[in-house]
Amino acid sequence: MKKIFLSLVMLFSPSLTLAETNWWQPMSAINDGDTAWVMISAVLVLFMTIPGLALFYGGMVRKKNILSTMMHSFSVTALISVLWVVIGYSLAFTEGNAFIGGLDRLFLNGIGVDVVNQTATIAPNASSIPETVFMFFQMTFAVISVAIISGAFAERMKYSAMMWFSGLWFLLVYVPTCHWVWGGGFMAEGGVLDYAGGTVVHINAGVAGLVAAIVVGKRVGFGKEAMPPHNMAFTLIGAAMLWIGWFGFNAGSAVAANASAGMAMAVTQISAAVGALTWLLCEKIAGHKASSLGLASGAVAGLVGITPAAGFVDPQGALAIGIITSLSCYFSVVVMKHKLGYDDSLDAFGIHGFGGIVGGLLTGIFFNNAVFGGETTIVHQLFIQMKDAAITVIYSGAVSFILLKIVEKMCGGLRVERDDERQGLDISVHGERVE
């Protein structure tokens, strides 16, 4: 069976040979502490999606759509995990060109551990941990990136259309962008600072969500009927899971248990905390009561803002980033969305997309060369951050639009029928309901 499997792999990549593509190293070169920390971090990041994001999003929709909304996160976790193994990891992290990787790790071919000879494969940019751990860690980033998008079109998109769009978007948007920034592509060569995914995850997914919300259209009754959250307790629990899991997201991106991971962990907590308080202050100034939704939104905004900067800023920079990102996301969600009239159901763009852009730009202002051993300047770095953020916005937006139109033709439309939407997607799409 193994020979048949390898033959299929070779069929897709005729030039591939194990000897050429395996990065075998003595197992003694692998650091136990680094490996343990990255394994824990990977589980924390997966925890952010299931159950974290599933509960965070699920609590904000109406009762008739809670299961369908949570299904998005769970379904994407399964789909993207398989696609990552088949081809995503290889295209993102193996040597290729400035725009895309190669096929050396197709079906994870060549990754392994040889206990007899005491060797294991490692990734070139994570030399102290087994490649299996690095691969899984990066898989969890891909999973949550795609899951974030679903918040923009919640309560109205066909399940089949969601799955097709998620898979195609992952292959044609996430994977190339991941290679550009973290896999040795042109953004990495150009000096962009994106420690844990401000560009790759948040800008990418947030912009795709905005495009999807506009193309799919507004929910039936949007702007005319009250659409209050079904269960804010779920949302707060989900936000807490996201907050805790984010330490794996940011501190884990050091890919080692070292001082850089320690600083990333500290600034993550600082930015999240001040972001939450800033949002509550905005509500107070606007004459509203302090809300649990505002508290959760502010915390997530602070976490989004610090993500690209986590390994590059000091605590003082984290305070500034948390405050400014939370203020910006409050404006995006409370003012800009209503002025422009789009229906970003759960503010996937308002917090992740807009916050990712702001956080990416602030990274170019508040970085500390001493923290990461850099030699850049604010003028130079801010230009790079602006340029690469703009490229990501344009690329993700354009390709997402094209993919949505293709999926629309494939699935006979992107959204459920009006009566099905009125009834709720839990019953009409999945045949289940929450009592």
Short mmCIF file of C-alpha atoms in Angstrom, two decimals:
data_model
loop_
_atom_site.label_atom_id
_atom_site.label_comp_id
_atom_site.label_asym_id
_atom_site.label_seq_id
_atom_site.Cartn_x
_atom_site.Cartn_y
_atom_site.Cartn_z
CA MET A 1 0.00 0.00 0.00
CA LYS A 2 2.82 2.41 0.85
CA LYS A 3 4.46 1.78 -2.53
CA ILE A 4 1.18 2.50 -4.30
CA PHE A 5 0.77 5.72 -2.33
CA LEU A 6 4.30 6.90 -3.13
CA SER A 7 3.76 6.05 -6.79
CA LEU A 8 0.74 8.33 -6.84
CA VAL A 9 2.79 11.09 -5.25
CA MET A 10 5.51 10.65 -7.86
CA LEU A 11 2.89 10.84 -10.59
CA PHE A 12 1.99 14.35 -9.50
CA SER A 13 5.62 15.37 -9.02
CA PRO A 14 7.85 13.30 -11.35
CA SER A 15 11.07 15.02 -10.26
CA LEU A 16 10.49 14.24 -6.61
CA THR A 17 12.84 11.88 -4.79
CA LEU A 18 13.12 11.20 -1.11
CA ALA A 19 16.86 11.79 -1.08
CA GLU A 20 16.50 15.24 -2.60
CA THR A 21 13.71 16.52 -0.40
CA ASN A 22 14.18 15.07 3.10
CA TRP A 23 15.75 17.41 5.62
CA TRP A 24 17.01 14.65 7.90
CA GLN A 25 18.86 15.65 11.04
CA PRO A 26 20.06 13.70 14.10
CA MET A 27 17.32 13.55 16.71
CA SER A 28 19.83 14.94 19.21
CA ALA A 29 19.57 18.27 17.33
CA ILE A 30 15.91 18.52 18.31
CA ASN A 31 15.28 20.49 21.49
CA ASP A 32 12.78 18.88 23.85
CA GLY A 33 11.69 22.18 25.40
CA ASP A 34 11.11 23.86 22.05
CA THR A 35 9.21 20.83 20.78
CA ALA A 36 6.98 20.67 23.85
CA TRP A 37 6.16 24.39 23.66
CA VAL A 38 5.28 24.35 19.97
CA MET A 39 3.15 21.22 20.42
CA ILE A 40 1.23 22.97 23.22
CA SER A 41 0.97 26.12 21.09
CA ALA A 42 -0.45 24.16 18.17
CA VAL A 43 -3.16 22.70 20.39
CA LEU A 44 -3.91 26.18 21.76
CA VAL A 45 -4.35 27.57 18.24
CA LEU A 46 -6.64 24.68 17.28
CA PHE A 47 -8.53 25.38 20.53
CA MET A 48 -9.10 28.91 19.23
CA THR A 49 -11.17 27.57 16.34
CA ILE A 50 -12.87 24.60 17.98
CA PRO A 51 -14.41 25.39 20.34
CA GLY A 52 -13.30 29.05 20.67
CA LEU A 53 -14.38 30.72 17.44
CA ALA A 54 -17.35 28.34 17.10
CA LEU A 55 -18.74 29.56 20.45
CA PHE A 56 -17.72 33.18 19.87
CA TYR A 57 -19.59 33.31 16.57
CA GLY A 58 -22.37 30.93 17.63
CA GLY A 59 -23.43 33.09 20.54
CA MET A 60 -23.81 36.20 18.38
CA VAL A 61 -26.30 34.79 15.87
CA ARG A 62 -30.01 34.17 16.34
CA LYS A 63 -31.08 30.92 18.00
CA LYS A 64 -32.30 29.43 14.73
CA ASN A 65 -28.78 29.63 13.24
CA ILE A 66 -26.49 28.70 16.13
CA LEU A 67 -25.76 25.14 14.97
CA SER A 68 -25.15 26.13 11.35
CA THR A 69 -22.77 28.87 12.48
CA MET A 70 -20.82 26.52 14.72
CA MET A 71 -20.84 23.93 11.92
CA HIS A 72 -18.85 26.35 9.78
CA SER A 73 -15.90 26.32 12.17
CA PHE A 74 -15.98 22.55 12.70
CA SER A 75 -16.40 21.76 8.99
CA VAL A 76 -13.60 24.09 7.95
CA THR A 77 -11.31 22.50 10.53
CA ALA A 78 -11.76 19.11 8.88
CA LEU A 79 -11.60 20.37 5.29
CA ILE A 80 -8.52 22.57 5.67
CA SER A 81 -6.65 19.95 7.70
CA VAL A 82 -6.94 17.48 4.83
CA LEU A 83 -6.08 20.04 2.14
CA TRP A 84 -3.06 21.15 4.19
CA VAL A 85 -1.77 17.58 4.26
CA VAL A 86 -2.44 16.92 0.58
CA ILE A 87 -0.88 20.05 -0.92
CA GLY A 88 -1.17 23.18 1.24
CA TYR A 89 1.89 22.67 3.42
CA SER A 90 4.08 21.84 0.46
CA LEU A 91 3.06 24.89 -1.57
CA ALA A 92 3.40 27.17 1.44
CA PHE A 93 6.69 26.08 2.96
CA THR A 94 8.88 24.19 0.50
CA GLU A 95 11.36 25.85 -1.78
CA GLY A 96 9.80 27.21 -4.96
CA ASN A 97 9.85 30.76 -6.24
CA ALA A 98 8.91 34.19 -4.94
CA PHE A 99 5.20 33.48 -5.34
CA ILE A 100 4.58 29.82 -4.51
CA GLY A 101 6.38 26.81 -3.05
CA GLY A 102 7.02 23.46 -4.65
CA LEU A 103 5.62 19.93 -4.46
CA ASP A 104 8.37 18.32 -2.37
CA ARG A 105 5.96 17.73 0.51
CA LEU A 106 2.91 16.67 -1.52
CA PHE A 107 0.83 14.36 0.74
CA LEU A 108 3.54 15.12 3.34
CA ASN A 109 5.90 12.91 1.38
CA GLY A 110 9.36 12.84 2.97
CA ILE A 111 8.30 13.96 6.44
CA GLY A 112 9.21 11.39 9.01
CA VAL A 113 11.07 10.01 12.00
CA ASP A 114 13.59 7.16 11.79
CA VAL A 115 13.90 5.79 15.32
CA VAL A 116 16.39 3.11 14.25
CA ASN A 117 18.87 5.62 12.87
CA GLN A 118 17.86 8.31 15.38
CA THR A 119 17.05 10.91 12.71
CA ALA A 120 14.01 13.08 11.90
CA THR A 121 13.09 15.71 9.34
CA ILE A 122 13.04 19.37 10.33
CA ALA A 123 11.86 22.48 8.51
CA PRO A 124 14.67 24.94 7.65
CA ASN A 125 12.97 27.78 9.56
CA ALA A 126 12.30 25.64 12.66
CA SER A 127 15.47 23.66 13.12
CA SER A 128 15.01 22.68 16.78
CA ILE A 129 11.67 20.86 16.44
CA PRO A 130 10.47 17.92 14.32
CA GLU A 131 8.95 18.89 10.99
CA THR A 132 5.74 17.08 11.95
CA VAL A 133 5.25 19.54 14.81
CA PHE A 134 5.98 22.57 12.61
CA MET A 135 3.60 21.26 9.94
CA PHE A 136 0.79 20.78 12.46
CA PHE A 137 1.40 24.17 14.08
CA GLN A 138 1.09 25.90 10.72
CA MET A 139 -1.99 23.81 9.86
CA THR A 140 -3.86 25.33 12.80
CA PHE A 141 -3.16 28.83 11.45
CA ALA A 142 -4.63 27.86 8.10
CA VAL A 143 -7.70 26.42 9.81
CA ILE A 144 -8.58 29.52 11.82
CA SER A 145 -7.87 31.87 8.91
CA VAL A 146 -10.55 30.22 6.79
CA ALA A 147 -12.95 29.87 9.73
CA ILE A 148 -12.80 33.62 10.45
CA ILE A 149 -14.35 34.42 7.06
CA SER A 150 -17.61 32.66 7.89
CA GLY A 151 -18.51 35.37 10.40
CA ALA A 152 -19.15 37.80 7.56
CA PHE A 153 -21.85 35.75 5.81
CA ALA A 154 -23.35 33.95 8.80
CA GLU A 155 -27.08 33.12 8.76
CA ARG A 156 -27.55 33.12 5.00
CA MET A 157 -24.97 31.20 2.92
CA LYS A 158 -25.50 27.70 1.56
CA TYR A 159 -23.45 25.05 3.33
CA SER A 160 -22.23 23.61 0.01
CA ALA A 161 -21.22 27.05 -1.25
CA MET A 162 -19.42 27.77 2.02
CA MET A 163 -17.41 24.55 1.76
CA TRP A 164 -16.46 25.04 -1.90
CA PHE A 165 -15.47 28.67 -1.32
CA SER A 166 -13.48 27.78 1.81
CA GLY A 167 -11.46 25.09 0.05
CA LEU A 168 -10.75 27.16 -3.07
CA TRP A 169 -9.93 30.29 -1.06
CA PHE A 170 -7.50 28.32 1.06
CA LEU A 171 -5.65 26.99 -1.99
CA LEU A 172 -5.63 30.16 -4.07
CA VAL A 173 -5.37 32.91 -1.44
CA TYR A 174 -4.16 31.65 1.93
CA VAL A 175 -1.46 29.28 0.68
CA PRO A 176 0.24 31.79 -1.68
CA THR A 177 0.10 34.58 0.90
CA CYS A 178 1.52 32.28 3.56
CA HIS A 179 4.42 31.50 1.21
CA TRP A 180 4.96 35.19 0.44
CA VAL A 181 5.35 36.08 4.13
CA TRP A 182 6.57 32.96 5.97
CA GLY A 183 7.73 30.57 3.26
CA GLY A 184 10.54 32.64 1.77
CA GLY A 185 8.43 34.53 -0.78
CA PHE A 186 8.76 38.08 -2.02
CA MET A 187 7.28 39.75 1.08
CA ALA A 188 9.72 37.94 3.34
CA GLU A 189 12.58 38.95 1.06
CA GLY A 190 11.27 42.51 1.09
CA GLY A 191 11.46 42.70 4.89
CA VAL A 192 7.81 42.70 5.97
CA LEU A 193 7.23 42.30 9.71
CA ASP A 194 4.41 39.83 10.40
CA TYR A 195 5.23 37.78 13.44
CA ALA A 196 2.08 35.70 13.75
CA GLY A 197 -0.37 36.56 10.98
CA GLY A 198 -1.54 40.17 10.75
CA THR A 199 -1.21 39.93 6.98
CA VAL A 200 -1.46 36.20 6.38
CA VAL A 201 -4.41 35.59 8.70
CA HIS A 202 -6.34 38.71 9.64
CA ILE A 203 -6.09 41.05 6.64
CA ASN A 204 -6.44 38.10 4.30
CA ALA A 205 -9.52 36.60 5.97
CA GLY A 206 -11.14 39.92 6.90
CA VAL A 207 -11.03 41.27 3.35
CA ALA A 208 -12.38 37.98 1.98
CA GLY A 209 -15.20 38.22 4.52
CA LEU A 210 -16.07 41.75 3.45
CA VAL A 211 -16.21 40.74 -0.22
CA ALA A 212 -18.32 37.69 0.65
CA ALA A 213 -20.75 39.77 2.73
CA ILE A 214 -21.28 42.18 -0.18
CA VAL A 215 -21.55 39.52 -2.89
CA VAL A 216 -23.86 37.23 -0.90
CA GLY A 217 -26.02 40.17 0.12
CA LYS A 218 -27.67 41.31 3.32
CA ARG A 219 -29.68 39.07 5.59
CA VAL A 220 -33.45 39.15 5.13
CA GLY A 221 -34.73 41.96 7.33
CA PHE A 222 -31.30 43.51 7.90
CA GLY A 223 -31.69 47.11 9.06
CA LYS A 224 -35.46 46.66 9.52
CA GLU A 225 -35.72 43.90 12.10
CA ALA A 226 -33.93 43.41 15.40
CA MET A 227 -31.31 40.66 15.19
CA PRO A 228 -30.01 40.38 18.76
CA PRO A 229 -27.43 37.75 19.74
CA HIS A 230 -28.92 34.49 20.98
CA ASN A 231 -26.49 33.75 23.81
CA MET A 232 -23.84 36.24 24.90
CA ALA A 233 -22.62 33.75 27.50
CA PHE A 234 -21.42 31.57 24.60
CA THR A 235 -19.72 34.57 23.05
CA LEU A 236 -17.91 35.50 26.26
CA ILE A 237 -16.78 31.90 26.75
CA GLY A 238 -15.58 31.82 23.15
CA ALA A 239 -13.76 35.13 23.59
CA ALA A 240 -12.03 33.77 26.68
CA MET A 241 -10.92 30.72 24.70
CA LEU A 242 -9.63 32.94 21.92
CA TRP A 243 -7.73 35.11 24.42
CA ILE A 244 -6.07 32.11 26.07
CA GLY A 245 -5.41 30.34 22.78
CA TRP A 246 -3.81 33.47 21.35
CA PHE A 247 -0.73 32.85 23.48
CA GLY A 248 -0.11 29.81 21.32
CA PHE A 249 -0.83 31.91 18.26
CA ASN A 250 1.69 34.65 19.10
CA ALA A 251 4.21 33.20 21.56
CA GLY A 252 4.20 29.91 19.68
CA SER A 253 5.32 31.73 16.54
CA ALA A 254 8.79 32.01 18.04
CA VAL A 255 8.89 28.26 17.21
CA ALA A 256 10.99 27.86 20.35
CA ALA A 257 10.75 28.27 24.11
CA ASN A 258 12.97 31.34 24.29
CA ALA A 259 13.08 35.03 25.20
CA SER A 260 11.27 36.02 22.02
CA ALA A 261 8.36 33.76 22.96
CA GLY A 262 8.33 35.29 26.43
CA MET A 263 8.10 38.82 25.08
CA ALA A 264 5.42 37.81 22.59
CA MET A 265 3.39 36.31 25.43
CA ALA A 266 3.69 39.43 27.57
CA VAL A 267 2.75 41.93 24.86
CA THR A 268 -0.20 39.74 23.82
CA GLN A 269 -1.73 39.98 27.29
CA ILE A 270 -1.05 43.72 27.51
CA SER A 271 -2.64 44.54 24.16
CA ALA A 272 -5.69 42.35 24.76
CA ALA A 273 -6.35 43.86 28.19
CA VAL A 274 -6.00 47.48 27.14
CA GLY A 275 -8.02 46.79 24.00
CA ALA A 276 -10.92 45.47 26.08
CA LEU A 277 -10.86 48.50 28.40
CA THR A 278 -10.61 50.91 25.49
CA TRP A 279 -13.76 49.53 23.87
CA LEU A 280 -15.66 49.84 27.15
CA LEU A 281 -14.49 53.46 27.42
CA CYS A 282 -15.76 54.11 23.89
CA GLU A 283 -19.16 52.75 24.89
CA LYS A 284 -19.18 55.00 27.96
CA ILE A 285 -18.28 58.09 25.93
CA ALA A 286 -20.99 57.22 23.39
CA GLY A 287 -23.54 57.09 26.21
CA HIS A 288 -24.02 53.33 26.20
CA LYS A 289 -23.81 50.82 29.03
CA ALA A 290 -20.73 48.64 29.32
CA SER A 291 -21.61 45.53 27.32
CA SER A 292 -20.28 41.99 27.30
CA LEU A 293 -20.16 42.14 23.49
CA GLY A 294 -18.07 45.30 23.68
CA LEU A 295 -15.71 43.76 26.21
CA ALA A 296 -15.22 40.68 24.02
CA SER A 297 -14.86 42.76 20.84
CA GLY A 298 -12.26 45.06 22.39
CA ALA A 299 -10.19 42.15 23.67
CA VAL A 300 -10.21 40.46 20.25
CA ALA A 301 -9.36 43.78 18.58
CA GLY A 302 -6.33 44.16 20.86
CA LEU A 303 -5.29 40.60 20.09
CA VAL A 304 -5.62 41.14 16.34
CA GLY A 305 -3.60 44.35 16.50
CA ILE A 306 -0.68 42.82 18.38
CA THR A 307 -0.51 39.68 16.22
CA PRO A 308 1.85 41.04 13.52
CA ALA A 309 3.91 42.92 16.12
CA ALA A 310 4.19 40.33 18.90
CA GLY A 311 7.87 39.51 18.38
CA PHE A 312 8.93 43.01 17.39
CA VAL A 313 7.61 45.41 20.06
CA ASP A 314 8.13 46.09 23.74
CA PRO A 315 5.39 46.44 26.40
CA GLN A 316 5.05 50.18 25.81
CA GLY A 317 4.47 49.55 22.13
CA ALA A 318 1.88 46.89 23.01
CA LEU A 319 -0.08 49.41 25.08
CA ALA A 320 -0.21 51.83 22.16
CA ILE A 321 -1.13 49.14 19.65
CA GLY A 322 -3.93 47.78 21.85
CA ILE A 323 -5.47 51.22 22.38
CA ILE A 324 -5.23 52.39 18.78
CA THR A 325 -6.43 49.12 17.26
CA SER A 326 -9.42 48.94 19.60
CA LEU A 327 -10.37 52.54 18.82
CA SER A 328 -10.05 51.83 15.10
CA CYS A 329 -12.13 48.66 15.24
CA TYR A 330 -14.81 50.43 17.28
CA PHE A 331 -15.04 53.04 14.54
CA SER A 332 -15.13 50.32 11.87
CA VAL A 333 -17.89 48.31 13.57
CA VAL A 334 -20.06 51.05 15.04
CA VAL A 335 -19.66 53.86 12.51
CA MET A 336 -18.19 52.78 9.18
CA LYS A 337 -20.25 49.59 8.72
CA HIS A 338 -23.51 51.43 9.23
CA LYS A 339 -22.50 54.37 7.06
CA LEU A 340 -21.57 52.09 4.16
CA GLY A 341 -24.48 49.70 4.75
CA TYR A 342 -22.84 46.30 4.24
CA ASP A 343 -23.92 43.34 6.35
CA ASP A 344 -20.79 41.90 7.92
CA SER A 345 -22.83 39.73 10.27
CA LEU A 346 -20.27 39.08 13.00
CA ASP A 347 -17.71 41.76 12.07
CA ALA A 348 -15.15 39.51 10.45
CA PHE A 349 -13.87 42.50 8.49
CA GLY A 350 -14.66 45.09 11.13
CA ILE A 351 -12.33 43.48 13.68
CA HIS A 352 -10.05 41.04 11.85
CA GLY A 353 -9.65 42.81 8.51
CA PHE A 354 -9.62 46.42 9.70
CA GLY A 355 -7.75 45.54 12.88
CA GLY A 356 -5.21 43.54 10.90
CA ILE A 357 -4.51 46.49 8.62
CA VAL A 358 -4.15 48.87 11.56
CA GLY A 359 -1.99 46.43 13.51
CA GLY A 360 0.23 45.79 10.51
CA LEU A 361 0.83 49.51 10.01
CA LEU A 362 1.42 50.11 13.73
CA THR A 363 4.04 47.35 13.68
CA GLY A 364 5.99 49.57 11.30
CA ILE A 365 5.85 52.40 13.84
CA PHE A 366 6.25 50.79 17.26
CA PHE A 367 8.80 48.06 16.49
CA ASN A 368 11.87 47.95 18.69
CA ASN A 369 15.08 46.88 16.93
CA ALA A 370 16.56 45.69 20.21
CA VAL A 371 13.67 43.25 20.73
CA PHE A 372 14.21 41.36 17.49
CA GLY A 373 17.72 42.33 16.47
CA GLY A 374 16.66 44.46 13.51
CA GLU A 375 18.22 47.51 11.93
CA THR A 376 15.23 49.06 10.19
CA THR A 377 13.83 52.60 10.47
CA ILE A 378 10.23 53.79 10.87
CA VAL A 379 10.04 55.45 7.45
CA HIS A 380 11.48 52.42 5.68
CA GLN A 381 9.47 49.84 7.62
CA LEU A 382 6.19 51.71 7.48
CA PHE A 383 6.45 51.87 3.69
CA ILE A 384 7.00 48.09 3.54
CA GLN A 385 4.07 47.44 5.86
CA MET A 386 1.76 49.71 3.83
CA LYS A 387 2.83 48.20 0.51
CA ASP A 388 2.37 44.59 1.56
CA ALA A 389 -0.93 45.30 3.32
CA ALA A 390 -2.21 46.92 0.12
CA ILE A 391 -1.05 43.97 -1.98
CA THR A 392 -2.82 41.55 0.36
CA VAL A 393 -6.05 43.58 0.35
CA ILE A 394 -6.12 43.76 -3.44
CA TYR A 395 -5.15 40.13 -4.00
CA SER A 396 -7.48 38.64 -1.39
CA GLY A 397 -10.34 40.91 -2.44
CA ALA A 398 -10.01 40.24 -6.16
CA VAL A 399 -9.52 36.48 -5.96
CA SER A 400 -12.27 36.13 -3.35
CA PHE A 401 -14.71 37.94 -5.67
CA ILE A 402 -13.81 35.69 -8.61
CA LEU A 403 -14.11 32.54 -6.50
CA LEU A 404 -17.50 33.57 -5.14
CA LYS A 405 -18.79 34.07 -8.67
CA ILE A 406 -17.46 30.66 -9.72
CA VAL A 407 -18.99 28.95 -6.67
CA GLU A 408 -22.26 30.76 -7.32
CA LYS A 409 -22.46 29.08 -10.73
CA MET A 410 -21.37 25.71 -9.36
CA CYS A 411 -23.90 25.64 -6.52
CA GLY A 412 -26.83 27.36 -8.19
CA GLY A 413 -26.45 30.39 -5.96
CA LEU A 414 -24.55 31.36 -2.84
CA ARG A 415 -27.38 31.78 -0.38
CA VAL A 416 -30.31 29.74 0.83
CA GLU A 417 -33.87 30.44 -0.30
CA ARG A 418 -35.68 33.28 1.42
CA ASP A 419 -38.12 30.97 3.23
CA ASP A 420 -35.26 28.76 4.40
CA GLU A 421 -33.44 31.79 5.76
CA ARG A 422 -36.58 32.87 7.60
CA GLN A 423 -36.96 29.41 9.10
CA GLY A 424 -33.31 29.30 10.09
CA LEU A 425 -30.40 27.35 8.68
CA ASP A 426 -30.32 24.85 11.55
CA ILE A 427 -33.57 23.27 10.38
CA SER A 428 -33.57 24.11 6.68
CA VAL A 429 -29.96 23.11 5.97
CA HIS A 430 -29.00 20.64 8.71
CA GLY A 431 -32.34 19.28 9.95
CA GLU A 432 -31.45 20.03 13.58
CA ARG A 433 -32.33 22.64 16.15
CA VAL A 434 -31.43 23.89 19.60
CA GLU A 435 -34.38 23.60 21.97
#
